[in-house]
XYZ file of C-alpha atoms in Angstrom:
619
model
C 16.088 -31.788 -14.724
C 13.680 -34.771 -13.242
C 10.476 -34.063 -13.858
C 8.164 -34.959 -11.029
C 5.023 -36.707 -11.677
C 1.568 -36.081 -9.519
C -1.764 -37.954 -9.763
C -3.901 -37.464 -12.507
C -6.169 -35.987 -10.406
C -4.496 -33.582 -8.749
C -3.073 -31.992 -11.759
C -6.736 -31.804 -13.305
C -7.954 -30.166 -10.051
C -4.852 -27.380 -10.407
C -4.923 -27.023 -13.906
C -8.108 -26.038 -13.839
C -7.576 -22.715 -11.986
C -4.356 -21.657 -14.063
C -4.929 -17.799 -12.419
C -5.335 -18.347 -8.880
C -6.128 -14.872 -7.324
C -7.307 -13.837 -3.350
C -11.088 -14.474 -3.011
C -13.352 -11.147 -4.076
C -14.830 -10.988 -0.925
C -13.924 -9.195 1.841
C -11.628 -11.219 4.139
C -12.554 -12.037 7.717
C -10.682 -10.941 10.176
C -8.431 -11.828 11.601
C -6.660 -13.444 9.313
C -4.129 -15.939 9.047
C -0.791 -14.323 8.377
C 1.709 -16.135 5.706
C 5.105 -15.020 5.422
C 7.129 -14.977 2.558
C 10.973 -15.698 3.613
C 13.210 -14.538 0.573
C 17.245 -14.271 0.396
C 17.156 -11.145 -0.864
C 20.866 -11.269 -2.497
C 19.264 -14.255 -4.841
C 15.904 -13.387 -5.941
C 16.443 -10.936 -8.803
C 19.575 -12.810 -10.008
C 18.928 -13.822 -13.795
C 22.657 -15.093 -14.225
C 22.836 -18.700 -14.645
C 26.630 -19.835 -14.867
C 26.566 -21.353 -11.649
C 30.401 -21.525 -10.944
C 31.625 -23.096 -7.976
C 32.800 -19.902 -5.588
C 31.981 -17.872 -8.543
C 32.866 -13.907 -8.219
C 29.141 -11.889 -8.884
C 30.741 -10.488 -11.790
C 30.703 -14.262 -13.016
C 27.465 -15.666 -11.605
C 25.112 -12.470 -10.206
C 23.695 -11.008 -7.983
C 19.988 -9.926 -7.046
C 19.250 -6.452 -6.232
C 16.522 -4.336 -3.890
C 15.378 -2.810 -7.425
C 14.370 -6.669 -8.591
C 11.538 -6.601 -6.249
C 9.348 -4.624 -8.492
C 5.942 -3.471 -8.347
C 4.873 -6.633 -10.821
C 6.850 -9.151 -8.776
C 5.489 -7.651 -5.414
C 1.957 -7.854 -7.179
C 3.029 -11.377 -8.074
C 4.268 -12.623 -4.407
C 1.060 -10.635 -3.017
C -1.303 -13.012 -5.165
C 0.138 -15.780 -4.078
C -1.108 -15.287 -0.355
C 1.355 -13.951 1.163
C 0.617 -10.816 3.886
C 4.747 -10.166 5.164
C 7.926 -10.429 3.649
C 11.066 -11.966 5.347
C 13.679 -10.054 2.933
C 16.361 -12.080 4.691
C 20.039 -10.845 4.507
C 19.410 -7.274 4.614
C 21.639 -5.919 7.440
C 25.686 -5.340 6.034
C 27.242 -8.067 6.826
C 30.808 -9.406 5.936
C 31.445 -10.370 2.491
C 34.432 -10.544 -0.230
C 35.144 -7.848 -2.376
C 36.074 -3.915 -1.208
C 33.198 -0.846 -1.850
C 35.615 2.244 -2.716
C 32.796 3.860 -3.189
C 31.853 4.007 0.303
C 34.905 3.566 2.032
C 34.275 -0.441 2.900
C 37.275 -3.012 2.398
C 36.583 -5.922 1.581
C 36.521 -9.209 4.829
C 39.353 -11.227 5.229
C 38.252 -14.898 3.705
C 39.956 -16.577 6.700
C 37.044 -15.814 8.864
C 34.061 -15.434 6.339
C 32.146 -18.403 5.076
C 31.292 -18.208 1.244
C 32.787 -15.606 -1.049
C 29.188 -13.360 -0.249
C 29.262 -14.265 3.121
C 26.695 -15.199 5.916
C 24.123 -13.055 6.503
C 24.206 -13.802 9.957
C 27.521 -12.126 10.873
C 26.820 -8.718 10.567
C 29.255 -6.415 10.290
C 27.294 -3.120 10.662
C 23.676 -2.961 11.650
C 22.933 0.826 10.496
C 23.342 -0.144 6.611
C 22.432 -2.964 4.407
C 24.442 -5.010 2.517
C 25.815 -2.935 -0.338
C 25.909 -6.000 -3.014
C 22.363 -5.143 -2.617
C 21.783 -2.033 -4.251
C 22.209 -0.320 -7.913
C 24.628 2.683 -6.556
C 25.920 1.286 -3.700
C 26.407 4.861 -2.375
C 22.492 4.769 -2.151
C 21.924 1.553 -0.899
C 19.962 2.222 2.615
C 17.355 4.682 0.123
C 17.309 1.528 -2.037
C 16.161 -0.427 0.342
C 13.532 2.385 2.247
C 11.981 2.135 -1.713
C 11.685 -0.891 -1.588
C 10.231 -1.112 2.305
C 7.400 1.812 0.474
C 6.945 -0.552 -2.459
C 6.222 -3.657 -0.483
C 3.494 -1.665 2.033
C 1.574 -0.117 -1.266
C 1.483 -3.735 -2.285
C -0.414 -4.256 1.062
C 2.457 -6.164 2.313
C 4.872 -5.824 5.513
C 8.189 -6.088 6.108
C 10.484 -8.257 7.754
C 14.502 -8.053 8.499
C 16.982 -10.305 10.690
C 18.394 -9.008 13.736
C 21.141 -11.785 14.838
C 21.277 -10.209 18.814
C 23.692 -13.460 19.619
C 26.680 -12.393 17.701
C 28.082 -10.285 14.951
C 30.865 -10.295 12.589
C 34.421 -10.825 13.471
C 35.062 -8.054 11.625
C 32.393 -5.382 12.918
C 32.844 -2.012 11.746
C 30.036 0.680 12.771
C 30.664 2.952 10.045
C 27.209 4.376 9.871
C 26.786 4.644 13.978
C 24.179 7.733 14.388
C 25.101 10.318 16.146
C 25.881 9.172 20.041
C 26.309 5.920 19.248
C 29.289 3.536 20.752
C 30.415 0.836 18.597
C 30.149 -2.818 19.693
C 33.648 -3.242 21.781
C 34.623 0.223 21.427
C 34.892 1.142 25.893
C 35.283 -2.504 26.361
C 37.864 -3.692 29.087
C 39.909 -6.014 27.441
C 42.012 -6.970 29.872
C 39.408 -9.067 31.667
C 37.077 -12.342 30.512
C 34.199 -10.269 31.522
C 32.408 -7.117 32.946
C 29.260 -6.582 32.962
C 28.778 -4.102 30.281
C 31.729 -5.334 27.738
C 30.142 -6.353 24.964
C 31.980 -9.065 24.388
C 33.636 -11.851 25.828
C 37.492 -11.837 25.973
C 40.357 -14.574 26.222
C 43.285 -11.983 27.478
C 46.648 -12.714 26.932
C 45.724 -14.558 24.039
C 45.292 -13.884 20.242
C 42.850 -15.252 17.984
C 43.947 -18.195 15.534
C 42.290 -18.865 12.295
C 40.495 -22.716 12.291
C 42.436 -25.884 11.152
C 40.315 -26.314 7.772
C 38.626 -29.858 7.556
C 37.685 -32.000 4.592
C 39.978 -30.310 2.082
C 38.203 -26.963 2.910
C 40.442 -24.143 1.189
C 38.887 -20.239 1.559
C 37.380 -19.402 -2.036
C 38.440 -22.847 -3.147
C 41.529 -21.983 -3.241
C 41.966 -18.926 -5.334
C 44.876 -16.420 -4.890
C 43.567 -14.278 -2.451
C 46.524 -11.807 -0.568
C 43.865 -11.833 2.921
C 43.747 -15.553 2.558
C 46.777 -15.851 4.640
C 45.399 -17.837 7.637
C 45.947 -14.926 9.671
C 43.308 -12.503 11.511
C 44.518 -9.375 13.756
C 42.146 -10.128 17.192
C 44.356 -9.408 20.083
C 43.082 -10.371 22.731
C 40.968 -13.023 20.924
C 36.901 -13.398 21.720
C 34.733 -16.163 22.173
C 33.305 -17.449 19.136
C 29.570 -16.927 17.981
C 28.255 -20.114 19.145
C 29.948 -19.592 22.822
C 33.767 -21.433 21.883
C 35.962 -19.748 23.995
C 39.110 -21.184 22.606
C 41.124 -18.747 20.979
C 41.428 -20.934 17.894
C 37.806 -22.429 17.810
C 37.379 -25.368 15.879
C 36.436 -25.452 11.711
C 32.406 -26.381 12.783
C 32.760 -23.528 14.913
C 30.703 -20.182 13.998
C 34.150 -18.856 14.002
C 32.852 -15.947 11.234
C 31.638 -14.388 14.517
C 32.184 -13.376 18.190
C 29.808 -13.794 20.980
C 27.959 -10.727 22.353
C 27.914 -10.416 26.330
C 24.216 -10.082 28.080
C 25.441 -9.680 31.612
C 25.644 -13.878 31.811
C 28.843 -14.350 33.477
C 31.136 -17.169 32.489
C 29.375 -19.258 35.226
C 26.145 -18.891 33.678
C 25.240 -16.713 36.616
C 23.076 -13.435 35.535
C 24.362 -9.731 36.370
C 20.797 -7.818 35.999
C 17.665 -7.981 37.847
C 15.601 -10.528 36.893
C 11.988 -10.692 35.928
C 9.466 -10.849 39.134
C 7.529 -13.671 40.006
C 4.135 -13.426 37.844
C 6.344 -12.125 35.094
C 4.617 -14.604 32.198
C 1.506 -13.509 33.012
C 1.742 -9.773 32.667
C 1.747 -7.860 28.960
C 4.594 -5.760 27.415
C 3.442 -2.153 28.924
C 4.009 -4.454 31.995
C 7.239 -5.448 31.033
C 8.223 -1.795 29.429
C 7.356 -0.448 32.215
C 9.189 -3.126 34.773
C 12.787 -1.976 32.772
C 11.973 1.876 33.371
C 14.971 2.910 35.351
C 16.896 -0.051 35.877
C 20.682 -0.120 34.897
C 20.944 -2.660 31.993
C 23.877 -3.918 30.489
C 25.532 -1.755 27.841
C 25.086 -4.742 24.572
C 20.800 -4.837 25.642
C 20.652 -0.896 24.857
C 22.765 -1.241 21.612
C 20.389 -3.709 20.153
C 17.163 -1.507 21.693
C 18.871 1.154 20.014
C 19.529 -0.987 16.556
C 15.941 -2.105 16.702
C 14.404 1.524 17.106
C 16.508 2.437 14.144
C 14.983 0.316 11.593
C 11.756 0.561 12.893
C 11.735 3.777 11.967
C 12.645 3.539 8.622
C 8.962 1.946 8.693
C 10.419 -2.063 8.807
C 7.365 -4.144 10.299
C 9.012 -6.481 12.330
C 11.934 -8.976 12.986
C 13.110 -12.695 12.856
C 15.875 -12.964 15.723
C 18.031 -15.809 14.629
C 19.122 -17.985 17.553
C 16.770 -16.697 20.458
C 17.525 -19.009 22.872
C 21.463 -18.288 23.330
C 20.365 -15.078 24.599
C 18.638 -14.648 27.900
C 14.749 -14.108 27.827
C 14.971 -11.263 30.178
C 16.891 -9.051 27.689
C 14.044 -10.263 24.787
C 11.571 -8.624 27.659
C 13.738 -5.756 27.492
C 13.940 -5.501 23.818
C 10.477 -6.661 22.564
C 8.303 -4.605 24.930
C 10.658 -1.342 23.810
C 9.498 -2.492 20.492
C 5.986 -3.048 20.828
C 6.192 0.372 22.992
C 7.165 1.948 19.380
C 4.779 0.063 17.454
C 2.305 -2.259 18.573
C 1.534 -4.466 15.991
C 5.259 -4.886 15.384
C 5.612 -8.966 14.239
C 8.277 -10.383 16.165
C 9.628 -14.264 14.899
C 11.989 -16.306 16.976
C 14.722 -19.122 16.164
C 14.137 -21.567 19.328
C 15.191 -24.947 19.128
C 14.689 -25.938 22.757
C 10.386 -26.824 23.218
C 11.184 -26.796 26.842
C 11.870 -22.994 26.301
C 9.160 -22.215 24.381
C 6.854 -20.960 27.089
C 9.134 -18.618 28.871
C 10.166 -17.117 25.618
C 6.642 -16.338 24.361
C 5.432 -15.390 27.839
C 8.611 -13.642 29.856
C 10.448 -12.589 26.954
C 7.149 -11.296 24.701
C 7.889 -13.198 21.390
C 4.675 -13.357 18.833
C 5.842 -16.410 16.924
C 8.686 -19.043 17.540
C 9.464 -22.205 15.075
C 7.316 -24.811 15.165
C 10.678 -26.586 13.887
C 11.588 -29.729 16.349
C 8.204 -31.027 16.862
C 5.870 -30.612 13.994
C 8.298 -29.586 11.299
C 10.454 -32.952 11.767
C 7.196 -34.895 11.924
C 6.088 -33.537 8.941
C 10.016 -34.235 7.117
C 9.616 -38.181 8.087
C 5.736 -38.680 7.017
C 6.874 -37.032 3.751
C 10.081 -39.232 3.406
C 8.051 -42.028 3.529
C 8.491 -43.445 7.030
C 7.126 -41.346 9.448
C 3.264 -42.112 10.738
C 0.760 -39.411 11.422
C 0.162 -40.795 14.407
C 2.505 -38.546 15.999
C 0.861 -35.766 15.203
C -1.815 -35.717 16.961
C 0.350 -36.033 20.546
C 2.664 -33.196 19.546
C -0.641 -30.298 18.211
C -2.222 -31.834 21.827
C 1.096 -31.006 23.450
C 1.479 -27.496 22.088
C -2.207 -26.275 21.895
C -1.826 -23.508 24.677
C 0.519 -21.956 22.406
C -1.023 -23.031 19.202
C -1.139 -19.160 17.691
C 2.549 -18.620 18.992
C 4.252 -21.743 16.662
C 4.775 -20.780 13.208
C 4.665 -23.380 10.318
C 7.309 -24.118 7.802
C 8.290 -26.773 5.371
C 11.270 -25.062 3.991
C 13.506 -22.240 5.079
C 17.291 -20.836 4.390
C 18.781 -23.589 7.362
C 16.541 -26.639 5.748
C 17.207 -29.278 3.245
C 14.878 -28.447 -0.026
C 11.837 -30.929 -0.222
C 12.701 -31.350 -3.824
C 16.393 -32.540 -3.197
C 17.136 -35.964 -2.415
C 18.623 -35.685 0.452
C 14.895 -34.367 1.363
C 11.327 -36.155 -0.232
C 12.857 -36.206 -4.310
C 9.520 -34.892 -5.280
C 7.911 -31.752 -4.344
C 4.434 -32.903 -4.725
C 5.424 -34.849 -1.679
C 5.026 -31.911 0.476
C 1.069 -30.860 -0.323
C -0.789 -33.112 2.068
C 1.745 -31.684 4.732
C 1.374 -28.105 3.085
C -2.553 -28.229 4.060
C -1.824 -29.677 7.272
C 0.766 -26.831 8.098
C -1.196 -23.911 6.805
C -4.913 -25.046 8.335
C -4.380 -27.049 11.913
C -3.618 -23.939 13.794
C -4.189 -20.081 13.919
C -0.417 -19.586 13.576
C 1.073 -18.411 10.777
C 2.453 -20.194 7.462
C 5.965 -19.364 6.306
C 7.366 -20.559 2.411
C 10.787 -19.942 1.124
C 11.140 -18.480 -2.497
C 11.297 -21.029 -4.475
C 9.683 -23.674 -2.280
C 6.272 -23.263 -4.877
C 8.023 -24.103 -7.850
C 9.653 -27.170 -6.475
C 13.849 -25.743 -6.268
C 16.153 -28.645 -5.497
C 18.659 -26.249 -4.388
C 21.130 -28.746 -6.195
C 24.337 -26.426 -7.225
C 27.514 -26.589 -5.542
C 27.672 -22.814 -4.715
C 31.468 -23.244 -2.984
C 30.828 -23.069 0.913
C 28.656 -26.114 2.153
C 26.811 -28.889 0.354
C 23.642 -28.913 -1.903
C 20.066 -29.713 -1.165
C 20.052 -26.234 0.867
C 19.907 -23.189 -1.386
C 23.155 -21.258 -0.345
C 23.150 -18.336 1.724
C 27.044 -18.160 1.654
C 27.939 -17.819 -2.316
C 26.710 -15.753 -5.147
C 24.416 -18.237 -7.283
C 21.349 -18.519 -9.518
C 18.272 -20.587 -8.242
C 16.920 -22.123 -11.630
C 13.487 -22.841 -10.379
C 12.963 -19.614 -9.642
C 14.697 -17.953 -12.303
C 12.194 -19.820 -14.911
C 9.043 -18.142 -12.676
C 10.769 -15.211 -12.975
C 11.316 -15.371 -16.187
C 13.829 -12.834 -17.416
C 11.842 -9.749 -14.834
C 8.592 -10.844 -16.262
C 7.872 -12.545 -12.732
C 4.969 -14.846 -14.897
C 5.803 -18.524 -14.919
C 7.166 -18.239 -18.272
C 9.167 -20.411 -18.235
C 8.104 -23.157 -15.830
C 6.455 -26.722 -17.482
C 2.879 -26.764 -16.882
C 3.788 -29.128 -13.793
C 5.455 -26.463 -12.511
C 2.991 -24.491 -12.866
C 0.950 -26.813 -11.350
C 2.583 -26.858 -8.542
C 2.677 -22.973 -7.892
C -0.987 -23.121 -8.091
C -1.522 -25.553 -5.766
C 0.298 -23.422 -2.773
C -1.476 -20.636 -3.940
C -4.795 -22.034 -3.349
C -3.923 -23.370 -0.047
C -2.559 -19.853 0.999
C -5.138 -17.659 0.018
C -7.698 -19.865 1.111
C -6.211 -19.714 4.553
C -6.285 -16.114 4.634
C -9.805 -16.253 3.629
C -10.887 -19.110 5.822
C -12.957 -17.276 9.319
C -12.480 -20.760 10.904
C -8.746 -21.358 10.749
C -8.979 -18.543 13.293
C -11.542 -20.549 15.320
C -11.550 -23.675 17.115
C -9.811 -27.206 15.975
C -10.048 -30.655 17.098
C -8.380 -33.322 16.018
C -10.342 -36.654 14.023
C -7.431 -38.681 13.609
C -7.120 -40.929 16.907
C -11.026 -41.763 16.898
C -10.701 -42.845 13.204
C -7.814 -44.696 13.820
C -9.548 -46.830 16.649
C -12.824 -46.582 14.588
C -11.375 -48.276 11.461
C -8.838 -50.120 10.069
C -9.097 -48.707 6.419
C -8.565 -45.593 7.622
C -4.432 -45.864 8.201
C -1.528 -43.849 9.805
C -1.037 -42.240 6.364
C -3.948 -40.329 6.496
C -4.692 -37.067 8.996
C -7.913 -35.416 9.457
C -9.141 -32.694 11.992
C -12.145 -29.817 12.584
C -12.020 -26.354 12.533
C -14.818 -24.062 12.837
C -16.024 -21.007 14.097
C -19.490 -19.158 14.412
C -19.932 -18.809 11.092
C -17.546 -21.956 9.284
C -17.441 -25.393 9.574
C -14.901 -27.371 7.936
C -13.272 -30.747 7.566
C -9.732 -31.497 6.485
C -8.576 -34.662 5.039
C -4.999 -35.705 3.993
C -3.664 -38.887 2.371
C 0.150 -38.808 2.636
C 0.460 -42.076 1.059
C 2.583 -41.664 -2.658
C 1.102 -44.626 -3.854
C -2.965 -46.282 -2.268
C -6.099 -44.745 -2.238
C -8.351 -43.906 0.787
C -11.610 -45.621 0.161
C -13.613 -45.623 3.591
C -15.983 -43.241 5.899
C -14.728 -40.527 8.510
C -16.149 -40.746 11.703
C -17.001 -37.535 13.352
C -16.016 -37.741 17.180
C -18.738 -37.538 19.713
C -17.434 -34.438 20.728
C -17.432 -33.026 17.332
C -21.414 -34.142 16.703
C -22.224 -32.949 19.715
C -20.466 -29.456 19.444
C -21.666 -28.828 16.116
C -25.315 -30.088 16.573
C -25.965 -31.541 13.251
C -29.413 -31.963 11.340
C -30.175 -35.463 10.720
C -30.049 -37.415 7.178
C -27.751 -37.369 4.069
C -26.533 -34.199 2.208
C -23.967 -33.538 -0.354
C -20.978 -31.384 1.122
C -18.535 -29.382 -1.178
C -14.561 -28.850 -1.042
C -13.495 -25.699 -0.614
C -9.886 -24.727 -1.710
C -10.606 -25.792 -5.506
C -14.335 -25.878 -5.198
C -13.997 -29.452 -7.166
C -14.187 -32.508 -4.676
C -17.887 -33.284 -3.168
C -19.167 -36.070 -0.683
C -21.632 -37.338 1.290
C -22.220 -36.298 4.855
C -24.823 -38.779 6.291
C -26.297 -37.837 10.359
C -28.322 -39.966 12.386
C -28.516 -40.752 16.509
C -25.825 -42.646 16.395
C -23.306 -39.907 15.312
C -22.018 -38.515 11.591
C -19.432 -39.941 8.734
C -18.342 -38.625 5.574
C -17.070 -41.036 2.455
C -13.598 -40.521 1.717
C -12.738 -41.577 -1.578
C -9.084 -39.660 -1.706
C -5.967 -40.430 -4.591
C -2.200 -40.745 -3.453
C -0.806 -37.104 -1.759
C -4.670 -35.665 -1.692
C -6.288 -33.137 -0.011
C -9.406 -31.959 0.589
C -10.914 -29.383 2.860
C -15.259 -29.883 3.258
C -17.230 -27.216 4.343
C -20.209 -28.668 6.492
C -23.555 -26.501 6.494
């Protein structure tokens, strides 16, 4: 493998805290949250063949039981507060169960030989590649939902509420409970409480494949017959309603029917006028005794189910296909059940961010379009921080709301090429994302130790880890280090690396002022100075009790030598003794400068290396 260089200084700075453990004092609340997103099916997986469409016999597969109490302790020091186990929920996948009674999906409508955790194929078990005895798996996985809390962690699972697997099978339905489809009219397009959308008089075809695509690359395979029994045929997950939808095409799933009629025209009462403005007892209590379609109460019944096997709280994949009065529906039932629930939302659309945090009661929603692609192009080398400042300006009434991410299942890793090349690349952007808001910070396994997600897994292309094939993730197989879950076998770069984001991360969950106030330093600076250059991002955040300046260089290769002008609004908010004093960094406790006050305003020296951070505390 490459191995990635950082600056000298940097790596002294990191080295020199090789055990990076939470702060001994008692954390402030409240506290930033970080979430951990993991592909569950992947993270315990020691094998390290690596075949193309490999079978798990040949290249693994990760188990509930590898989450351990030593790797739990292990994620936990790293920062994190919740756990994303991601691809928990049974969904379709290659191989049959005898055990339990579950044949195995027909490859001509599942993507990967594992299959996609987002088309779900019964939502009251878990995946049974999952567990040791697969005739315990759901115990398997309640274990490990009591492991994570005694590690002082919650828990996080997908609900996909926009479509499930082609092949859905409600095996495990409690008692009273209708399958998806099961008192559906089929003979019409749509009723109101079908729960799915129908194409009558016509049966479903498999895809034309495209670019040589052959289901399990070809292997024998007596399902792999281009044929699939639907009759009539459904739309397709991502709304196709041709009854042979096209290769791109979600075609591993059908669409689920909300009461939005074919014309885009709504069959439930919508929310009143004032709606955004009201809380969820509001909203619970607006749904009391209103008819509903039939698909809204089998997800309020799905949720309730694994919220009481003690699960924390949910990341709904593609929020914005569904319509935000349901998510009113749904998410007030939740928070009815438990308050604090943590609810995470897949919304593409910024125009729709509003009404789905305010109408349809969702905690956090990607900050993906705006600051995430920012963030990609100033890493890549030809993006300007300029443009952040405009788009943090742009969101800051729903600041706390926008969740921050460099890397997750759906993105390019910033150690491929496709990506930066270099996962130092990402740590000026890494303290921007984790400190310029209250919102939370998400990492993907293997984002710390700089994975390239490089192997060609079968279905789709590297530089994304794959969430459709049994595989190894090297990177993280060396921290894990044969169950050890110590670095073992990472280089001391590596290691460097890991100790850098877990710094940053437990020095945001420390921090009292990352909960507090921020203001941006960047465009006065910029007008202020020419040295001071559109690689380079600095901001404010305090509270009554913590001041603090951050300071970026995203530049790979020059130095920042010059001052940082505090704003006029920033020297007169913070009301700053005159003269010089020395001021300290915080997150390594290593860097120190020179703060110097007088009538005219305040600056700081900046004297910062290629890709360095710094956050000052000002007292």
């Amino acid at each position: 493998m490459k191995k990635f260089l950082i600056p000298a200084m940097i790596t002294a700075a990191i080295l020199s805290c090789q055990s990076p453990k939470p702060q001994e004092s008692e954390p402030m609340k409240p506290q930033k949250i970080v979430v951990y997103q993991v592909f569950t099916r992947l993270f315990g997986n020691t094998n390290t063949t690596n075949k193309p469409w490999g079978t798990k016999e040949e290249n693994g597969v990760g188990k509930f039981n590898d989450f351990t109490d030593t790797a739990l302790d292990e994620i936990k020091k790293l920062g994190i507060s919740h756990i994303w186990y991601t691809g928990v929920p049974h969904h379709g996948v290659i191989g049959d169960f005898p055990e339990i009674g579950v044949s195995s999906d027909d490859p001509d409508v599942i993507k990967g030989r594992a299959g996609s955790p987002y088309a779900v194929r019964d939502y009251y078990q878990v995946n049974p590649d999952l567990a040791v005895d697969v005739t315990k798996r759901m115990e398997e996985f309640e274990a490990l939902i009591e492991r994570t809390h005694k590690h002082g962690m919650k828990v996080i699972i997908d609900i996909v509420p926009n479509h499930v697997s082609r092949h859905y099978e409600g095996k495990n339905n409690p008692a009273g409970v209708r399958d998806f489809g099961a008192d559906d009219d089929t003979s019409v397009e749509y009723t109101r409480d079908n729960n799915f959308y129908y194409i009558p008089g016509e049966a479903f075809q498999v895809p034309e494949p495209k670019n040589g695509y052959q289901p399990l690359g070809g292997e024998e395979n007596p399902l792999a017959d281009r044929k699939f029994d639907e009759n009539p045929a459904k739309w397709t997950g991502n709304g196709s309603r041709k009854a042979q939808p096209d290769f791109y095409d979600w075609y591993e799933t059908v669409k689920i029917n909300y009461g939005v009629r074919p014309d885009g025209t709504k069959d439930f009462d919508e929310l009143p006028v004032g709606a955004d403005s009201l809380d969820w007892k509001a909203h619970y209590d607006f749904w009391q005794g209103k008819e509903v379609p039939d698909s809204w109460k089998k997800f309020k019944d799905i949720t309730q189910f694994w919220l009481a096997k003690k699960v924390d709280g949910f990341r709904f994949d593609m929020a914005e296909m569904v319509p935000v009065e349901f998510w009113s529906y749904l998410n007030s039932h939740i928070k009815k059940t438990n308050s604090e629930a943590f609810l995470l939302a897949e919304v593409y659309n910024p125009s729709l961010y509003r009404d789905y945090i305010h109408k349809g009661k969702m905690d956090y929603l990607y900050d993906k379009v705006e600051l995430y692609d920012t963030l990609k192009h100033i890493m890549q080398g030809y993006g300007s921080t300029d443009n952040l400042a405009p788009i943090l300006e742009g969101l800051k009434d729903i600041e706390h709301h926008m969740l921050h991410f460099l890397e997750n299942h759906d993105e390019q890793r910033i150690a491929s090429p496709e990506f930066a090349g270099n996962p130092w690349k990402a740590m000026p952007a890494m303290v921007v994302s984790a400190t310029v808001s209250t919102s939370p910070t998400m990492i993907y396994f293997g984002q710390e130790v700089g994975e390239p997600g490089a192997e060609n897994a079968g279905f789709g292309q590297p530089s994304r880890t794959s969430i459709f094939d049994y595989i190894g993730v090297p990177q993280h197989q060396k921290w894990m280090n044969g169950g050890k879950f110590d670095g073992g076998q990472l280089s001391e770069n590596e290691k460097a690396l890991r100790n850098y984001y877990s710094e940053v991360l437990n020095f945001t969950r420390n921090s009292s002022a990352l909960m507090g106030e921020y203001l941006e330093l960047h465009s006065f600076n910029r007008q202020q100075n020419p040295a001071y250059t559109d690689k380079a991002f600095a901001f404010a955040r305090w509270d009554e009790s913590q001041k603090l300046i951050v300071v970026t260089n995203f530049d790979e290769f020059q130095s920042v030598k010059t001052t940082l002008k505090l704003s006029p609004e920033l020297f007169k908010e913070w009301n700053l003794e005159k003269g010089e004093r020395e001021i300290k960094e915080l997150m390594f406790g290593k860097k120190k400068t020179l703060l110097r006050v007088t009538d005219a305003g305040a600056e700081i020296d900046l004297d910062f290396g290629p890709w360095e951070s710094a956050v000052f505390e000002v007292k």
